[in-house]
XYZ file of C-alpha atoms in Angstrom:
393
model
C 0.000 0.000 0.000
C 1.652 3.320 -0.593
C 0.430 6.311 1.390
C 0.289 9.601 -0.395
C 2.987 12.426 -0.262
C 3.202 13.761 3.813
C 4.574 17.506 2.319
C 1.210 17.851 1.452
C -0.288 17.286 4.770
C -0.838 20.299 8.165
C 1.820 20.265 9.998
C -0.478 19.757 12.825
C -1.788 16.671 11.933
C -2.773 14.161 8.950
C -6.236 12.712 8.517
C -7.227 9.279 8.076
C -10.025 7.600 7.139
C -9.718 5.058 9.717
C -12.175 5.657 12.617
C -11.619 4.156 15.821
C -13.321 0.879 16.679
C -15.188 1.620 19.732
C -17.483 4.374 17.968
C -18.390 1.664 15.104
C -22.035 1.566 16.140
C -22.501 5.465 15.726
C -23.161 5.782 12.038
C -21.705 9.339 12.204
C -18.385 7.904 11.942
C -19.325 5.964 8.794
C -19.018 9.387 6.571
C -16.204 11.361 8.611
C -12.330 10.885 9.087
C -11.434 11.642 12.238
C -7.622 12.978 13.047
C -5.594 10.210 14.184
C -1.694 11.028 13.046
C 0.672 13.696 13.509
C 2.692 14.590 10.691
C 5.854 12.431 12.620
C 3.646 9.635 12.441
C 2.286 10.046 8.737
C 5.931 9.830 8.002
C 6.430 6.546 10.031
C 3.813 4.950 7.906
C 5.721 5.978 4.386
C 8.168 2.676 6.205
C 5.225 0.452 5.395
C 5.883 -2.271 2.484
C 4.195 -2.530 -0.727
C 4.147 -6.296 -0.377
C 2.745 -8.305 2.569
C 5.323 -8.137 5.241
C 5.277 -8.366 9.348
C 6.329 -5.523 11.501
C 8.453 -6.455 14.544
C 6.639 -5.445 17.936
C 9.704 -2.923 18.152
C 8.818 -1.241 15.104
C 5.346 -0.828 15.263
C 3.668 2.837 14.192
C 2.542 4.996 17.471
C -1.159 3.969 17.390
C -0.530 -0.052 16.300
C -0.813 -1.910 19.769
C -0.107 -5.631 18.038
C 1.569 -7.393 15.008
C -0.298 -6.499 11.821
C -0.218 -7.712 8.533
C -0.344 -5.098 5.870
C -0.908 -5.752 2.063
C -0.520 -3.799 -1.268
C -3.812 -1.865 -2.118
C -4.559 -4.206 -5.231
C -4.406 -7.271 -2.957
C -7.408 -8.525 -0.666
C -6.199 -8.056 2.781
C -7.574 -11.653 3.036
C -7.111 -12.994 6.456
C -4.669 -9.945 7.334
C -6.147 -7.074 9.034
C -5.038 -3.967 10.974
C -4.965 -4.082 14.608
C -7.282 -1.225 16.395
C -7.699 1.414 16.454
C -8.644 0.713 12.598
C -11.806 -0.636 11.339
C -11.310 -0.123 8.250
C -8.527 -1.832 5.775
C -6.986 1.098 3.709
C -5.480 3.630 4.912
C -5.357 6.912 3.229
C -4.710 10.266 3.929
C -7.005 13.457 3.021
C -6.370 16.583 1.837
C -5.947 19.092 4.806
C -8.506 21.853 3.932
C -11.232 19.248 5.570
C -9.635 19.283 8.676
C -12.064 22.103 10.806
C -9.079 23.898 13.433
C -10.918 26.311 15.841
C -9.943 29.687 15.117
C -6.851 30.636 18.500
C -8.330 33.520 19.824
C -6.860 36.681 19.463
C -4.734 38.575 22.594
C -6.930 41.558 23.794
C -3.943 43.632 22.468
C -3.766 42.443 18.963
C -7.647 43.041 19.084
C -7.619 46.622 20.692
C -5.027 48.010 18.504
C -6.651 46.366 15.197
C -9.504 47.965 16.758
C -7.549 51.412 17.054
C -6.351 51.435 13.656
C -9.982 51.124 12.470
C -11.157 54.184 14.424
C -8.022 56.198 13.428
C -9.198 55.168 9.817
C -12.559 56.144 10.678
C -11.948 59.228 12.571
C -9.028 61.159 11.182
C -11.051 61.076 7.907
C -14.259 62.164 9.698
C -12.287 64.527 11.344
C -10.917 66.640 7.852
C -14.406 66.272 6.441
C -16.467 68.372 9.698
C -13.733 70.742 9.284
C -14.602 71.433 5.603
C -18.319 71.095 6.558
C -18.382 73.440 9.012
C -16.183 76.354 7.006
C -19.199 76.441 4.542
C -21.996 75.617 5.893
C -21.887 77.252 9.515
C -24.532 79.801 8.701
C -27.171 77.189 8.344
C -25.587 75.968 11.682
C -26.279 79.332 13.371
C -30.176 79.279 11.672
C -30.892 76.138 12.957
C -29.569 76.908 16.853
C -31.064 80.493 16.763
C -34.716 78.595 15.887
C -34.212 75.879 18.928
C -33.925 79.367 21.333
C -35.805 81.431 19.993
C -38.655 79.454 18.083
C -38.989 81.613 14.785
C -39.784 80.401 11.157
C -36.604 79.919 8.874
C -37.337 83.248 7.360
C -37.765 85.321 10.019
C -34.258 83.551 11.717
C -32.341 84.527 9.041
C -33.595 88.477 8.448
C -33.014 88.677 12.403
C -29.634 87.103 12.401
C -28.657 89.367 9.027
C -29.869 92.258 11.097
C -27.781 91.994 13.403
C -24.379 91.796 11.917
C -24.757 90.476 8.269
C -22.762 87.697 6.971
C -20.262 87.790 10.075
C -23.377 86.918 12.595
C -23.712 83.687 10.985
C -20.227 82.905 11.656
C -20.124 84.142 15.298
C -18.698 81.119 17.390
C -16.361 79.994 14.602
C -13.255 79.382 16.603
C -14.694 77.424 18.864
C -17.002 75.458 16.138
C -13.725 74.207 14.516
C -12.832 72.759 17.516
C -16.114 71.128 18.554
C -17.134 70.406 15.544
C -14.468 67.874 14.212
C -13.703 66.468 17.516
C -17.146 65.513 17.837
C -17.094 63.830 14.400
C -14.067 62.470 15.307
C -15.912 60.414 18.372
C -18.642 59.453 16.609
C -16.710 58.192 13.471
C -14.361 56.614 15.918
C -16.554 54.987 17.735
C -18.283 53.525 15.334
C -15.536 51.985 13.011
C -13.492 51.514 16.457
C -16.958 49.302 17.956
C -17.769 47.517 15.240
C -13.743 46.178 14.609
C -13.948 45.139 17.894
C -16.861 43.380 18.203
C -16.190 41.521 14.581
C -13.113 40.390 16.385
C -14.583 37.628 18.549
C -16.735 34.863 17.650
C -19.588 35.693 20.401
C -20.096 39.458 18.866
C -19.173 38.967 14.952
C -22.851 37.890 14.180
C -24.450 40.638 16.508
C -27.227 42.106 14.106
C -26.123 45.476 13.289
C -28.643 47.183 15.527
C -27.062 45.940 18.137
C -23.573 47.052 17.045
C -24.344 50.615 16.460
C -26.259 50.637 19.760
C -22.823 50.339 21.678
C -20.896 52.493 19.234
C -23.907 55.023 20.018
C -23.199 55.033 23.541
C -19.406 55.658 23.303
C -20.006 58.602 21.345
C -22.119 59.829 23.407
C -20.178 59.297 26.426
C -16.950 61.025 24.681
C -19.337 63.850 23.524
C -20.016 65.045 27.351
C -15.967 66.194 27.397
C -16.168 68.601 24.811
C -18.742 70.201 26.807
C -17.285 73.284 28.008
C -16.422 74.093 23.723
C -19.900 73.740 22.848
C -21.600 75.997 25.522
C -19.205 78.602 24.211
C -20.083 77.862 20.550
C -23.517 77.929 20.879
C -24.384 80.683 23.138
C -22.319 83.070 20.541
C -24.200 81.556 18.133
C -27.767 82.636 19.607
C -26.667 85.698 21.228
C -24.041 87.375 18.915
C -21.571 89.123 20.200
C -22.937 89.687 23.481
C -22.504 85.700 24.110
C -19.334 84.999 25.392
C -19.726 88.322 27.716
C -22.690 85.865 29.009
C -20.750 83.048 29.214
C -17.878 84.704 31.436
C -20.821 86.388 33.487
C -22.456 82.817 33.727
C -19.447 81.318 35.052
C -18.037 84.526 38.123
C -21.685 83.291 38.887
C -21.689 79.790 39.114
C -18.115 78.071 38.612
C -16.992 76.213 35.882
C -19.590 73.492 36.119
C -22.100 75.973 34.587
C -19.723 75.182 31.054
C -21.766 71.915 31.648
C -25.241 72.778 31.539
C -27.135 70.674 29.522
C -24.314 67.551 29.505
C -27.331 64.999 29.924
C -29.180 66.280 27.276
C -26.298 66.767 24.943
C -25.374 63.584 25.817
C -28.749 62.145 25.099
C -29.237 64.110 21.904
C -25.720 62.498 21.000
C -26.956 59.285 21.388
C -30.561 59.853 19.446
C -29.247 61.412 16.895
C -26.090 59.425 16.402
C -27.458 55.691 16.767
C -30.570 56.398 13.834
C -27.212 58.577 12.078
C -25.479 55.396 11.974
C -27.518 52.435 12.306
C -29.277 53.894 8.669
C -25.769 54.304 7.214
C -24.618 50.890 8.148
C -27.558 49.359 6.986
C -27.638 51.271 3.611
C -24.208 50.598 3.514
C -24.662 47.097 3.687
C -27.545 46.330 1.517
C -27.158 48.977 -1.170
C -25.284 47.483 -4.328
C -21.272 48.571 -4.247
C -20.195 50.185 -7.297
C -16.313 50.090 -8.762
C -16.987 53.678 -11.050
C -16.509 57.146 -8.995
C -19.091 59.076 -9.671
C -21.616 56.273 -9.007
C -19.610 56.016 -5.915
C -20.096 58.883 -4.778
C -24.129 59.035 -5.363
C -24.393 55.970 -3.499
C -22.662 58.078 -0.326
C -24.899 61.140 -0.927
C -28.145 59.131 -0.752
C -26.876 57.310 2.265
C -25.572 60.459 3.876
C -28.937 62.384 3.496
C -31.261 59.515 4.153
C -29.027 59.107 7.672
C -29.519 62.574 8.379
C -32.925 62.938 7.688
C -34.058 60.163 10.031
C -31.217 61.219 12.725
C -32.592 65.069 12.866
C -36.861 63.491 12.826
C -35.884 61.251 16.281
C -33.547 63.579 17.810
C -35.141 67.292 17.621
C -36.970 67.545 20.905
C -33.985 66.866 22.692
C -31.535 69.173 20.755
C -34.345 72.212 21.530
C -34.233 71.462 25.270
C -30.398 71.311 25.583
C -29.966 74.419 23.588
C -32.605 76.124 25.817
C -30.766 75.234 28.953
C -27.102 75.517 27.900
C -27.885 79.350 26.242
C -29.797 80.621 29.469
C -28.592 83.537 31.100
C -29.304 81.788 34.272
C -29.196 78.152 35.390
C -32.812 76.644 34.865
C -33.512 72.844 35.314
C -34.838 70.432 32.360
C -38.498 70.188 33.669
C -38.738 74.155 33.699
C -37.009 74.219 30.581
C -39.693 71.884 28.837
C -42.853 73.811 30.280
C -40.920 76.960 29.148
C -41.048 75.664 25.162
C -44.150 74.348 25.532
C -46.080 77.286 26.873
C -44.415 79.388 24.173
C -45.058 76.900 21.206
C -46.925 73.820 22.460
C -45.944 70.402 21.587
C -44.808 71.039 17.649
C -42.444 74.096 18.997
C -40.806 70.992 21.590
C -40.992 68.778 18.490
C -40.879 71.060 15.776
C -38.501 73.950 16.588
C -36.249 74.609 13.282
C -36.826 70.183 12.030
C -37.197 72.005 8.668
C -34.426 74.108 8.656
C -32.547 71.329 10.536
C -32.955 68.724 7.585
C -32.119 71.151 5.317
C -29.051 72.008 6.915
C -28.183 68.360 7.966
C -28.966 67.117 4.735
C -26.615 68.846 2.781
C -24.049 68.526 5.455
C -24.860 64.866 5.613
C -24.224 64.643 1.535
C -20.880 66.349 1.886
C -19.712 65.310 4.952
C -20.667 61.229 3.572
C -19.056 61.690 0.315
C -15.494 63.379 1.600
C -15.546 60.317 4.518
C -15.418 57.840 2.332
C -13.079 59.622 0.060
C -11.098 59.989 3.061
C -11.411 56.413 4.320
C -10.267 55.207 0.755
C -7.272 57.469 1.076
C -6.455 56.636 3.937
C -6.620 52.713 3.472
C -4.835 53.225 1.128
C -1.481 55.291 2.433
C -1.814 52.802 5.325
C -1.702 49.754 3.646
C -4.974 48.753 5.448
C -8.181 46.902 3.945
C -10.075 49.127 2.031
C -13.405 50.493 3.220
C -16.879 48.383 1.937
């Protein structure tokens, strides 16, 4: 009998399709080879003779436990049979792509900085494309965060804010918007190509739905978003009040310390998480079921629609919550959620709570969603590609 080539077996182990005796009566063992050899001992077996020969007990195979008879693989092994664990009379081994190894599990390390690398590749890019976003379309911005205080029409927002200083009023609180701004987009791009590396990483989380995913990569962003607090009191309140803002600020804090910077944490934290988990969970989705495309400008349409249908449905859940934390973070004095929703509503009723700016707020959104989709991906591409990484589905 003469055994196949053993360079073409693992170098873990060699299968056989010899099953062991004592599991004869289970018939699952009458279709599977079960791994029985080590590559030392499929080399051991390359000794055997093509004619019928006896081993010595000395010499026997690891595995053999008595004298055997072996015979060439045209001959009937006639009265000559292996010894157990065999029950069957060839021998043969199988190619090694149907041996099933369980995957080693990877050190927390190797995960975390895979992990790392992901949200760098994520963020970075996300990063760069708020910046741009937020250099040309900050007067929509201002609109929209004028409307949650104040509860005017679009219109009327904009006449008032022109008014008031013309084109530099819609750019009051730029310094500290180009901070905010892309750090925030940095979190929330982070988080979510940082989350979902790592939980693809281990066999208990890879098959998670992606609800579920985004739903943790939510709540990271929105737990990061809480530190960048103190820039986007001073952001917004120059963006509702003008110039006479950060005077208000500074007057806010002689009066109540530095935890007055913040006011309206929870709520930004909340509106973080409502608006970033729909933001997300409808871009992964689209992302995932929407055909890919190799040509650029189809490319890039696929982003747009993704990055406006994400916004659309992350401004609709998320309103109510981004009119109460405006309220409270721009007040001259400190005023306590409960008051601050009986405020809104006894000014506007329910659709001001609901409805303050949600036009003007898709609007903006939208188009910021478009751009700021299309230049991520760009960026994500890019950077793939300078890093030698796996490029971005």
């Amino acid at each position: 009998m003469r055994l196949p080539d053993v360079n073409s077996c693992a170098p873990t182990s060699t299968l056989l399709s010899a099953v062991p005796t004592q599991h004869s009566t289970n018939p699952f063992w009458g279709s599977c080879a079960a791994p029985l050899y080590d590559a030392a001992q499929c080399r051991s077996l390359h000794a055997l003779p093509s004619k019928t020969e006896t081993w010595p007990e000395t010499s026997l195979p690891a595995g053999v436990t008595s004298t055997s008879s072996v015979t060439s693989s045209t001959a009937s092994l006639q009265s000559h049979s292996l010894a157990r664990p065999f029950r069957h009379q060839e021998l043969k081994c199988l190619p090694c792509p149907t041996l099933y190894q369980a995957k080693e599990p990877e050190a927390i390390s190797d995960v975390l900085r895979r992990a790392g690398k992901k949200a760098l590749g994520g963020g970075i890019p996300g990063m760069a494309a708020m910046g741009i976003q937020v250099l040309s379309l900050m007067w929509l911005r201002t609109t929209v965060n004028y409307q949650y205080r104040h509860g005017s029409s679009m219109t009327t927002a904009f006449k008032t804010l022109y008014k008031d200083g013309g084109v530099v009023r819609f750019y009051r609180g730029l310094a500290p918007a180009l901070i905010q701004g892309p750090l925030s987009r940095f979190g929330d791009t982070a988080a979510n190509a940082g989350t979902l590396s790592l939980l693809e990483s281990y066999e208990t989380t890879a098959h998670l739905n992606v609800g579920l995913k985004t739903l943790v990569a939510s709540a990271s962003a929105a737990t990061f978003r809480i530190l960048l607090m103190p820039v986007d009191a001073t952001k917004t309140i120059m963006q509702v009040e003008g110039k006479n803002g950060f005077p208000a600020l500074v007057a806010k804090v002689k009066t109540g310390g530095l935890p007055v910077l913040y006011h309206g944490a929870l709520a930004a934290s909340a509106a973080t998480f409502v608006g970033h988990y729909p933001w997300f969970f409808t871009y992964n989705f689209l992302n995932e079921h929407l055909p890919q495309y190799d040509d650029l400008p189809r490319r890039l349409m696929r982003s747009a629609v993704i990055g406006f249908s994400a916004s659309a449905i992350s401004d609709t859940c998320s309103n109510s919550v981004r009119v109460v934390k405006t309220s409270k973070q721009t007040a001259t004095t400190s005023i306590t959620y409960p008051e601050v929703v009986k405020e809104v509503i006894q000014k506007d009723g329910l659709t001001g709570l609901f409805g303050r700016g949600l036009k003007t707020k898709i609007l903006s959104n939208g188009l910021q969603g478009i751009m700021f989709t299309v230049l991520w991906r760009l960026g994500q591409d890019y950077w793939a590609k300078s890093t030698g990484q796996e490029a971005v589905k």
